[in-house]
Tab-separated table of N, CA and C in Angstrom:
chain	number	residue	atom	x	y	z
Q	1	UNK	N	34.476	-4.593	195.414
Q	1	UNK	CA	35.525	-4.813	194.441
Q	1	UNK	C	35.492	-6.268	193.971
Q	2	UNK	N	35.169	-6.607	192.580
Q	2	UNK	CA	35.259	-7.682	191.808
Q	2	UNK	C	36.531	-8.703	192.531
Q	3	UNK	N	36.423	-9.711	192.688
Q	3	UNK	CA	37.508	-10.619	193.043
Q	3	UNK	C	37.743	-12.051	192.115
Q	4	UNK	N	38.699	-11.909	191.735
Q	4	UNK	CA	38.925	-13.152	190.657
Q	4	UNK	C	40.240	-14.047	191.078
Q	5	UNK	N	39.585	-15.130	191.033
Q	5	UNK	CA	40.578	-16.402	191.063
Q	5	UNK	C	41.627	-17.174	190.207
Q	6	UNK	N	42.660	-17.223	189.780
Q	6	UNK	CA	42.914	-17.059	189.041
Q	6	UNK	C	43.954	-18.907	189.191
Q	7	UNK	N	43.509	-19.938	189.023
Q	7	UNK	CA	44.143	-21.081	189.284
Q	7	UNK	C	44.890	-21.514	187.902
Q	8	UNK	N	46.124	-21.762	188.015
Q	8	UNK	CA	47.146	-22.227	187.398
Q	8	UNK	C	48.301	-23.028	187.736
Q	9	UNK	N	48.840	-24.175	187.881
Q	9	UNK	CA	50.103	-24.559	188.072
Q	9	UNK	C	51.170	-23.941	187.793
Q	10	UNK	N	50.902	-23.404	186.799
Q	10	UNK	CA	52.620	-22.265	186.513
Q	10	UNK	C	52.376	-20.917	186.663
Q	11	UNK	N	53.215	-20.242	187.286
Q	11	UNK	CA	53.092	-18.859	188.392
Q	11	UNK	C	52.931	-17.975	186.821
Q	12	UNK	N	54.057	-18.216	185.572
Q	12	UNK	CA	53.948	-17.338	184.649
Q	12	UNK	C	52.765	-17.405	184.205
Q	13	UNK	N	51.664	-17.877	183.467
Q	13	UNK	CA	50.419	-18.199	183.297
Q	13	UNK	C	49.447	-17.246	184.318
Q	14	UNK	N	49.712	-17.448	185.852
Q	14	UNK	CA	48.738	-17.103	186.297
Q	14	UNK	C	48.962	-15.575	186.243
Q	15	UNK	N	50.683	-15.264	186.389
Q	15	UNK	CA	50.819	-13.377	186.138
Q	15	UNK	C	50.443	-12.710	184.401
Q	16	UNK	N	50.626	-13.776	183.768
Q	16	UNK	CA	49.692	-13.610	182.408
Q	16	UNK	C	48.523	-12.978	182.287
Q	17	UNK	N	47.843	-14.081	183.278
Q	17	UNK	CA	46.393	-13.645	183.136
Q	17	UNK	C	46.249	-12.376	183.999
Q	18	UNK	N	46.408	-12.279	184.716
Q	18	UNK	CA	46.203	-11.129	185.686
Q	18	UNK	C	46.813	-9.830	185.014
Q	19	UNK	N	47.983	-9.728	184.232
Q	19	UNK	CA	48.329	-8.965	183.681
Q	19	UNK	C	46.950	-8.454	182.620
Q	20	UNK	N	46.576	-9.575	181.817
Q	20	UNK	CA	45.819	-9.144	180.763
Q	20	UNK	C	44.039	-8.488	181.379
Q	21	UNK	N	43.940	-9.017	183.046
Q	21	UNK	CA	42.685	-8.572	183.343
Q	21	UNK	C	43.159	-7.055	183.992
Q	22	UNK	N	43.927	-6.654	184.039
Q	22	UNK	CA	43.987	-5.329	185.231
Q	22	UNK	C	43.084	-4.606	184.481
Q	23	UNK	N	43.466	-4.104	182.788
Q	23	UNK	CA	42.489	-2.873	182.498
Q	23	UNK	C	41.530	-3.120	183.410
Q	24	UNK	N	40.590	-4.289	183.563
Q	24	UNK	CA	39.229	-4.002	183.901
Q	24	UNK	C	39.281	-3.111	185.449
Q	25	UNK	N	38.742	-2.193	185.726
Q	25	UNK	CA	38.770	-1.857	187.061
Q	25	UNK	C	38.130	-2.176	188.144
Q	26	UNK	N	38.732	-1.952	189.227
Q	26	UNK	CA	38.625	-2.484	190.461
Q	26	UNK	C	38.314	-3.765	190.437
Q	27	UNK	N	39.572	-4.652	189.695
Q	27	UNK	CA	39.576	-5.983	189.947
Q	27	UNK	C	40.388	-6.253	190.969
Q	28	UNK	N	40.670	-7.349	192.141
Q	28	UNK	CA	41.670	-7.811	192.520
Q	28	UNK	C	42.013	-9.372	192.552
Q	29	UNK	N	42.929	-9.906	192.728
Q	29	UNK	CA	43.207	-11.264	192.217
Q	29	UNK	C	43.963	-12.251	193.936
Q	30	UNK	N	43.353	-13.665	193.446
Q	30	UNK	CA	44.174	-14.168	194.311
Q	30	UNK	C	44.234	-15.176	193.385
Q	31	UNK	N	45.704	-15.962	193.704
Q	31	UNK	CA	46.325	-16.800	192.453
Q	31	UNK	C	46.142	-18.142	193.733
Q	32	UNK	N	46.057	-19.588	192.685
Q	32	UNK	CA	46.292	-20.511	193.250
Q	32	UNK	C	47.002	-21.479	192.167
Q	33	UNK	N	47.795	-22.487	192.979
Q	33	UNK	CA	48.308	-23.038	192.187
Q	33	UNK	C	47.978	-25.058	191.627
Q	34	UNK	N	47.277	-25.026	192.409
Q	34	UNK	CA	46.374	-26.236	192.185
Q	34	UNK	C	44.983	-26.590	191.751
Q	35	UNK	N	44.797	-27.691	191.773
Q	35	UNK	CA	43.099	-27.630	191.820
Q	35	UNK	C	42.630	-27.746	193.480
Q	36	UNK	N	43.152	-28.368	194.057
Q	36	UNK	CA	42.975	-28.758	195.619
Q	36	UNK	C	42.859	-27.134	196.942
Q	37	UNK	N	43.540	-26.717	195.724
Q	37	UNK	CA	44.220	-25.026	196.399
Q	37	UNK	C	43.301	-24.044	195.785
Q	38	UNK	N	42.830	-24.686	194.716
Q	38	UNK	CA	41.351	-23.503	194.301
Q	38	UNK	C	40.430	-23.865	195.316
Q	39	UNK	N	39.914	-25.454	195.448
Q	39	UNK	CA	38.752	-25.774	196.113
Q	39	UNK	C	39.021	-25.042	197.806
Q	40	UNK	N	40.071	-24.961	198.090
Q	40	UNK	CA	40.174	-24.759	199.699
Q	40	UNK	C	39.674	-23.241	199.388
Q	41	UNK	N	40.148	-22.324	198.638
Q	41	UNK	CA	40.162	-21.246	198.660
Q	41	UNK	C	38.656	-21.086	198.355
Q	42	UNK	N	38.213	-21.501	197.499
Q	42	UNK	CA	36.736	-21.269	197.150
Q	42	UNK	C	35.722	-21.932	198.318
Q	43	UNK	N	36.377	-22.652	199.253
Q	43	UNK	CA	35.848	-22.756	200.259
Q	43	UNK	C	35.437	-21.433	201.657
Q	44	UNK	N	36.558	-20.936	201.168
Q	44	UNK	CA	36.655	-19.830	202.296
Q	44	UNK	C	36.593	-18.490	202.030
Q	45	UNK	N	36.166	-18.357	200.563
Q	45	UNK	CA	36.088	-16.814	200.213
Q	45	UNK	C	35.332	-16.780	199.173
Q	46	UNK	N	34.175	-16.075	198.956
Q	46	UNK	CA	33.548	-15.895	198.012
Q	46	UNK	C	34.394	-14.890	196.378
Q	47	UNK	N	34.261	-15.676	195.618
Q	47	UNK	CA	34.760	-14.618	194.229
Q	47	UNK	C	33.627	-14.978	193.790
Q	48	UNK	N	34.189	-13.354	192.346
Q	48	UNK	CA	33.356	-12.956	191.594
Q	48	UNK	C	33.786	-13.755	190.228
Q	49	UNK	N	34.782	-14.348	190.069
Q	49	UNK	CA	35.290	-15.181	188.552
Q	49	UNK	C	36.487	-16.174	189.040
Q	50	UNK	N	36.077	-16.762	188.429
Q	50	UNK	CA	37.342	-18.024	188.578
Q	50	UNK	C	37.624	-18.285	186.896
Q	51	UNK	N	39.268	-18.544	186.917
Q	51	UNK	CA	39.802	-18.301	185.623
Q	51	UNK	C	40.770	-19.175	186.128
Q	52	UNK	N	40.332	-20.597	185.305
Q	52	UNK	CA	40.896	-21.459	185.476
Q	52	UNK	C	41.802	-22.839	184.272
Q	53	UNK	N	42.667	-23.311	184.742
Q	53	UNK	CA	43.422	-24.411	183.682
Q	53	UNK	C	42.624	-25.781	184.218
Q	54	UNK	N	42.688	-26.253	183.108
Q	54	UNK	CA	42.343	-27.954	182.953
Q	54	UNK	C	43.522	-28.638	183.328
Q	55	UNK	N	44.413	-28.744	183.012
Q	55	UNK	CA	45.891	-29.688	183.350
Q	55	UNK	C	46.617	-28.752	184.330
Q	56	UNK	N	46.359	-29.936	185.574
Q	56	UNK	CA	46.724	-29.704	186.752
Q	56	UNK	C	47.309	-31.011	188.032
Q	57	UNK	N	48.354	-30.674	188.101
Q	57	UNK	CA	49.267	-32.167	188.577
Q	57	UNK	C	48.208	-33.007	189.843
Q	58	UNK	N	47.174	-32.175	190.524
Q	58	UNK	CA	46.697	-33.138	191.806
Q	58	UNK	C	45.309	-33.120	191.017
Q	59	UNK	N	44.079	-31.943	191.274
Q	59	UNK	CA	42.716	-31.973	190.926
Q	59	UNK	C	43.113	-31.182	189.831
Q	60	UNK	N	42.328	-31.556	188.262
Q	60	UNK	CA	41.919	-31.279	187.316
Q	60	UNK	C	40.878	-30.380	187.157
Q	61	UNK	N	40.707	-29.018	186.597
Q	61	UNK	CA	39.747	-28.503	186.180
Q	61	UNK	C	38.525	-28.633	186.040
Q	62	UNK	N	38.238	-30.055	185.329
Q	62	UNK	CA	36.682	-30.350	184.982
Q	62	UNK	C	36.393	-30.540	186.487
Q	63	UNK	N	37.492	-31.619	187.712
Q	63	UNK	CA	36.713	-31.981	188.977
Q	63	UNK	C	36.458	-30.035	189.687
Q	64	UNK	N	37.348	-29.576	189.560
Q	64	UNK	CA	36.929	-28.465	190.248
Q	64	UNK	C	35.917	-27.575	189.337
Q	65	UNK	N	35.631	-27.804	188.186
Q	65	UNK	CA	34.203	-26.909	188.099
Q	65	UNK	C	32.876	-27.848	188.607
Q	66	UNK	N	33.499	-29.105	188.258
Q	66	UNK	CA	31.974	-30.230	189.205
Q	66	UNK	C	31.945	-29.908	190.734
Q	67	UNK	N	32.945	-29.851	191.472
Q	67	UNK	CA	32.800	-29.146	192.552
Q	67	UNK	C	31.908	-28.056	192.943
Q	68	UNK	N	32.724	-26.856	191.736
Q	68	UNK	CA	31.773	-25.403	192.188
Q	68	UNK	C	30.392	-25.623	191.631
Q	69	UNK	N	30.228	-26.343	190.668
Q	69	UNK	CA	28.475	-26.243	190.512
Q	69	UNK	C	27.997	-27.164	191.125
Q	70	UNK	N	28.433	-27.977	192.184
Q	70	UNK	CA	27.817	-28.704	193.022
Q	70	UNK	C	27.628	-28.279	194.273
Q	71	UNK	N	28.280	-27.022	194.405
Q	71	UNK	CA	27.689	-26.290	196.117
Q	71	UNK	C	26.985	-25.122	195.591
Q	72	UNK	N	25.813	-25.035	196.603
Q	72	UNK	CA	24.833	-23.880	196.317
Q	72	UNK	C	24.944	-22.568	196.411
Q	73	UNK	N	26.210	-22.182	197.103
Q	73	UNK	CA	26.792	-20.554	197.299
Q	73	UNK	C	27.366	-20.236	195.605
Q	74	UNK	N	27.878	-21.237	194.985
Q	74	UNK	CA	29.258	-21.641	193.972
Q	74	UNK	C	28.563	-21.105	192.935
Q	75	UNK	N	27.352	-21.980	192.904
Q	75	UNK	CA	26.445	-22.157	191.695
Q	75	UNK	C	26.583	-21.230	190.530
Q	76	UNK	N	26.587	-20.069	191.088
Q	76	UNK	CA	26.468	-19.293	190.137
Q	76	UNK	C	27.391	-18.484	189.703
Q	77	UNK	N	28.895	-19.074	190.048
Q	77	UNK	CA	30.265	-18.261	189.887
Q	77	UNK	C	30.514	-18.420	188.416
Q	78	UNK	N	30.968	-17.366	187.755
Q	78	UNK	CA	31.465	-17.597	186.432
Q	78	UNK	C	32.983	-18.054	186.036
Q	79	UNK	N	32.871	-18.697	185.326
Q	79	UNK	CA	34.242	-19.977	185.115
Q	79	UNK	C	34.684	-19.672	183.789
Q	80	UNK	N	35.972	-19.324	183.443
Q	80	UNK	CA	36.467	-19.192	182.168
Q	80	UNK	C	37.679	-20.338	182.288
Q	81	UNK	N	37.830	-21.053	181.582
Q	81	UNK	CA	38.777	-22.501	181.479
Q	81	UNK	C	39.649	-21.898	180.745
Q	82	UNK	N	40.717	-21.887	181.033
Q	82	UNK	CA	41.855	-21.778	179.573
Q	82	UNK	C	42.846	-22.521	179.744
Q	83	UNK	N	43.133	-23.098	178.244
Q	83	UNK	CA	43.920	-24.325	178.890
Q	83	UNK	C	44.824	-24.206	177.237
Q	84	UNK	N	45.538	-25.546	176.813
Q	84	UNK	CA	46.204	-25.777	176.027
Q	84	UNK	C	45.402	-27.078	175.327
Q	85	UNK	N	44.413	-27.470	176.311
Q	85	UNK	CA	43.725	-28.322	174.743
Q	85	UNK	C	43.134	-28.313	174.114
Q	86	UNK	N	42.734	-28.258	172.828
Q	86	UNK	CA	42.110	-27.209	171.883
Q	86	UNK	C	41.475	-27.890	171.293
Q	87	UNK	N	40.987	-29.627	171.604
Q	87	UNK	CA	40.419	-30.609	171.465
Q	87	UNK	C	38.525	-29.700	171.200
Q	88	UNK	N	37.974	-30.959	170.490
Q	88	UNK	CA	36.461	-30.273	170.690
Q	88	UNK	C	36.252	-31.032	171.614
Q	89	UNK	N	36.422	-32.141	172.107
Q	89	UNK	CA	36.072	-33.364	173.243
Q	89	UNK	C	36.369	-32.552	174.612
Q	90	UNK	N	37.163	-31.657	175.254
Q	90	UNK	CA	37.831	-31.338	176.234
Q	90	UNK	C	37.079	-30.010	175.896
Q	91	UNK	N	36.547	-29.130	174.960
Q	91	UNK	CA	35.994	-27.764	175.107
Q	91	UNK	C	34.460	-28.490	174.929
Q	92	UNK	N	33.653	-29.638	174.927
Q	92	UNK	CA	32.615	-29.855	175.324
Q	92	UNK	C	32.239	-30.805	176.137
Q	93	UNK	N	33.462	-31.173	176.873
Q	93	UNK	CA	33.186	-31.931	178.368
Q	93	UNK	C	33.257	-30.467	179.420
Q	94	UNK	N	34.217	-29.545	179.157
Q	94	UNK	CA	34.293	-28.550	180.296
Q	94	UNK	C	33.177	-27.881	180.097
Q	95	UNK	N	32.745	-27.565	178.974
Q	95	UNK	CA	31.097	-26.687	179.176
Q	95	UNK	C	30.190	-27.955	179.314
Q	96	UNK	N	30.273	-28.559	179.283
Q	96	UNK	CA	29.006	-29.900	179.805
Q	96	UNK	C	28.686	-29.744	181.243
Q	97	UNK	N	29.844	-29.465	182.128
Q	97	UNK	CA	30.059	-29.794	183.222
Q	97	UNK	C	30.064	-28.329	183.926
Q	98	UNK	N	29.599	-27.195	183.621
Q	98	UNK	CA	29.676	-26.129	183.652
Q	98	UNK	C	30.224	-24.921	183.322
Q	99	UNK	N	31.588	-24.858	183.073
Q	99	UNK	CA	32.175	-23.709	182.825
Q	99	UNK	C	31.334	-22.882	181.844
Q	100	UNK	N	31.668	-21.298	181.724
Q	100	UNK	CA	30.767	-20.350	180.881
Q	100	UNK	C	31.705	-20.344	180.162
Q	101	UNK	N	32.643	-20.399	179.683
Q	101	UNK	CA	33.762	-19.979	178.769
Q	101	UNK	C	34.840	-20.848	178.232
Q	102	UNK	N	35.741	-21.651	177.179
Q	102	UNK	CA	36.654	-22.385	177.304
Q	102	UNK	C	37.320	-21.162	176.173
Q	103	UNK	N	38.909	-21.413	176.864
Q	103	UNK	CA	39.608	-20.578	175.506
Q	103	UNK	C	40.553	-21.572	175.408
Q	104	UNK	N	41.910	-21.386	174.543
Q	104	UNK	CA	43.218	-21.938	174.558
Q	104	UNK	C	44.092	-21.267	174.262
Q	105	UNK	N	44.908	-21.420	174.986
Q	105	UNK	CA	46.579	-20.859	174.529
Q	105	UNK	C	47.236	-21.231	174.216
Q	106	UNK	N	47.827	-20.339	173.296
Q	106	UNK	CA	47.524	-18.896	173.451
Q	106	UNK	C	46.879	-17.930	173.136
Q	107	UNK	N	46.323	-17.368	174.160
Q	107	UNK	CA	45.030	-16.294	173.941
Q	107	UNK	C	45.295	-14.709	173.939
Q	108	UNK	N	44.965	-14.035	173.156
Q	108	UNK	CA	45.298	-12.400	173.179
Q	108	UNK	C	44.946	-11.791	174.779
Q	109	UNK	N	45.329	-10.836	175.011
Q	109	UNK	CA	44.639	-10.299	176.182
Q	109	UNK	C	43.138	-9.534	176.089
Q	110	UNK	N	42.699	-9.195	174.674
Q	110	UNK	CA	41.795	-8.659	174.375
Q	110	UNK	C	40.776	-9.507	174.403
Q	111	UNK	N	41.039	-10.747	174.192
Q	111	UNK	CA	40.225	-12.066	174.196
Q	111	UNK	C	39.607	-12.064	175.693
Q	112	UNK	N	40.454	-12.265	176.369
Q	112	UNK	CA	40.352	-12.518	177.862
Q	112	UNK	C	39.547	-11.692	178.507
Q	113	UNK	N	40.147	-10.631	178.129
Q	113	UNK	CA	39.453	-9.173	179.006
Q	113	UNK	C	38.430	-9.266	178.114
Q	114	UNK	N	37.938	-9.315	177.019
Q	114	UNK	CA	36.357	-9.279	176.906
Q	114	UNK	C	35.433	-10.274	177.573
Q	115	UNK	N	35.857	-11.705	177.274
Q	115	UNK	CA	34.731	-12.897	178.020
Q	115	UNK	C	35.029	-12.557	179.883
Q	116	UNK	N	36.282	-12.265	180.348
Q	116	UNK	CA	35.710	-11.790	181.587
Q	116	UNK	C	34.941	-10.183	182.036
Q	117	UNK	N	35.236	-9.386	181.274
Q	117	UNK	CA	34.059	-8.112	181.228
Q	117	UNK	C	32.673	-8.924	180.703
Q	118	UNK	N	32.598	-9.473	180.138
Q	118	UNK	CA	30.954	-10.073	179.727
Q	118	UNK	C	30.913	-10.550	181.051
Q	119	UNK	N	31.304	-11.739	181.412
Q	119	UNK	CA	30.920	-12.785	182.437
Q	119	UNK	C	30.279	-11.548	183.495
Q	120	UNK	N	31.554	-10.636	184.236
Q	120	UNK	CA	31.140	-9.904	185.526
Q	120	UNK	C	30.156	-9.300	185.276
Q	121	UNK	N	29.754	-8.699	183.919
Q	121	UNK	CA	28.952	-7.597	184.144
Q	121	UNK	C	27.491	-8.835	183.851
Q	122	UNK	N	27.572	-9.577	183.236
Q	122	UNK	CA	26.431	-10.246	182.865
Q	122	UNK	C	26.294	-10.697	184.874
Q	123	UNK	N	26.587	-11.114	185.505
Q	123	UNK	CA	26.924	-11.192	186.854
Q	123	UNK	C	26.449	-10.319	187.495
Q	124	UNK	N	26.805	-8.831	187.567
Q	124	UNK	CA	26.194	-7.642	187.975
Q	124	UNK	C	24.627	-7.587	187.847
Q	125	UNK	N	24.652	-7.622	186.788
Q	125	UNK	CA	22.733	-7.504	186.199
Q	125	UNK	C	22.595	-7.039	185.448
Protein backbone atom coordinates (compact mmCIF):
# COMPACT_ATOMS: atom_id res chain seq x y z
CA UNK A 1 0.00 0.00 0.00
CA UNK A 2 1.33 3.40 -1.38
CA UNK A 3 2.30 5.61 1.68
CA UNK A 4 2.39 9.36 1.46
CA UNK A 5 3.70 12.02 3.61
CA UNK A 6 2.00 14.68 3.76
CA UNK A 7 4.07 17.78 5.73
CA UNK A 8 2.33 20.98 6.52
CA UNK A 9 2.24 23.42 9.46
CA UNK A 10 -1.47 23.89 9.32
CA UNK A 11 -3.54 20.67 10.14
CA UNK A 12 -6.33 22.25 7.54
CA UNK A 13 -3.88 22.12 4.55
CA UNK A 14 -2.60 18.86 5.42
CA UNK A 15 -6.59 17.34 5.67
CA UNK A 16 -6.87 19.25 2.28
CA UNK A 17 -4.48 17.41 0.75
CA UNK A 18 -5.30 14.11 1.87
CA UNK A 19 -8.81 14.76 1.19
CA UNK A 20 -7.98 15.55 -2.49
CA UNK A 21 -5.54 12.27 -2.71
CA UNK A 22 -8.03 9.51 -1.32
CA UNK A 23 -9.63 8.85 -4.89
CA UNK A 24 -6.29 7.36 -5.63
CA UNK A 25 -6.48 3.82 -4.13
CA UNK A 26 -4.88 2.15 -1.56
CA UNK A 27 -3.23 5.23 -0.46
CA UNK A 28 -2.51 5.82 3.21
CA UNK A 29 -1.20 8.99 4.82
CA UNK A 30 0.85 10.11 7.70
CA UNK A 31 0.69 13.93 8.35
CA UNK A 32 3.54 15.94 9.85
CA UNK A 33 3.65 19.15 10.97
CA UNK A 34 7.12 20.48 10.56
CA UNK A 35 10.09 20.23 8.58
CA UNK A 36 12.16 18.66 11.58
CA UNK A 37 9.01 16.21 12.00
CA UNK A 38 9.15 15.21 8.27
CA UNK A 39 12.98 14.53 8.54
CA UNK A 40 12.49 12.31 11.82
CA UNK A 41 9.73 10.56 10.16
CA UNK A 42 11.49 10.01 6.90
CA UNK A 43 14.07 8.76 9.00
CA UNK A 44 12.17 5.91 10.27
CA UNK A 45 9.78 4.88 7.62
CA UNK A 46 10.10 4.49 4.17
CA UNK A 47 7.23 6.42 1.83
CA UNK A 48 6.15 6.27 -1.41
CA UNK A 49 5.48 10.43 -1.87
CA UNK A 50 6.13 13.21 0.16
CA UNK A 51 3.80 16.23 -0.40
CA UNK A 52 5.23 18.92 0.98
CA UNK A 53 5.08 23.07 1.99
CA UNK A 54 8.00 25.44 1.67
CA UNK A 55 7.03 27.90 4.63
CA UNK A 56 7.58 26.23 7.66
CA UNK A 57 8.22 27.89 11.22
CA UNK A 58 11.58 25.51 12.22
CA UNK A 59 13.07 23.53 8.78
CA UNK A 60 11.96 24.89 5.45
CA UNK A 61 11.09 22.76 2.55
CA UNK A 62 13.97 23.40 0.20
CA UNK A 63 16.35 22.12 3.57
CA UNK A 64 14.17 19.08 3.76
CA UNK A 65 14.17 18.15 0.07
CA UNK A 66 18.27 18.77 0.32
CA UNK A 67 18.04 16.38 3.03
CA UNK A 68 16.00 13.63 1.17
CA UNK A 69 18.18 13.78 -1.93
CA UNK A 70 21.11 13.66 0.13
CA UNK A 71 20.50 10.12 1.71
CA UNK A 72 20.74 7.14 -0.54
CA UNK A 73 17.47 5.15 0.57
CA UNK A 74 15.58 8.94 -0.05
CA UNK A 75 17.04 9.44 -3.36
CA UNK A 76 14.55 8.46 -5.21
CA UNK A 77 11.29 9.54 -3.27
CA UNK A 78 8.96 11.68 -5.22
CA UNK A 79 8.40 15.27 -3.85
CA UNK A 80 5.48 17.47 -4.81
CA UNK A 81 6.06 21.11 -3.03
CA UNK A 82 2.97 23.09 -2.68
CA UNK A 83 3.18 26.10 -1.24
CA UNK A 84 1.80 29.78 -1.54
CA UNK A 85 4.77 31.20 -3.41
CA UNK A 86 4.14 31.47 -6.81
CA UNK A 87 7.46 33.29 -7.32
CA UNK A 88 9.54 31.82 -10.47
CA UNK A 89 12.74 32.21 -8.05
CA UNK A 90 11.15 29.81 -5.26
CA UNK A 91 9.50 27.28 -8.14
CA UNK A 92 13.21 27.11 -9.58
CA UNK A 93 15.24 26.93 -6.46
CA UNK A 94 12.79 23.97 -5.20
CA UNK A 95 13.21 22.01 -8.50
CA UNK A 96 16.99 22.90 -8.54
CA UNK A 97 17.32 21.23 -5.40
CA UNK A 98 15.16 18.34 -6.24
CA UNK A 99 11.60 18.27 -5.89
CA UNK A 100 9.57 16.57 -9.05
CA UNK A 101 6.70 18.87 -8.81
CA UNK A 102 6.04 22.62 -7.47
CA UNK A 103 2.30 23.75 -7.39
CA UNK A 104 0.61 26.79 -5.47
CA UNK A 105 -2.32 27.52 -3.65
CA UNK A 106 -4.64 27.25 -4.34
CA UNK A 107 -4.67 24.13 -6.20
CA UNK A 108 -7.79 22.07 -7.58
CA UNK A 109 -7.87 18.57 -6.31
CA UNK A 110 -7.73 17.32 -9.84
CA UNK A 111 -4.41 19.05 -10.11
CA UNK A 112 -3.02 17.21 -7.22
CA UNK A 113 -4.40 13.88 -7.78
CA UNK A 114 -2.98 13.88 -11.25
CA UNK A 115 0.93 14.96 -10.54
CA UNK A 116 0.66 12.49 -7.58
CA UNK A 117 -0.94 9.51 -9.81
CA UNK A 118 1.96 10.40 -12.37
CA UNK A 119 4.72 10.59 -9.72
CA UNK A 120 3.55 6.89 -8.03
CA UNK A 121 2.93 5.22 -11.01
CA UNK A 122 6.00 6.69 -12.87
CA UNK A 123 7.59 5.15 -9.38
CA UNK A 124 5.96 1.77 -9.91
CA UNK A 125 7.54 1.25 -13.43
Amino acid sequence: MPEVLVVDDSKVMRDMVVACLRPYPGLTFTHASSGLEAIERLSLQPYDLLVLDLNMPDIGGIEVVEFVRGQDRLRNLPIIIVTTRGDEASRARALAVGANRFMTKPFTPDAILGEARALLEEKRG
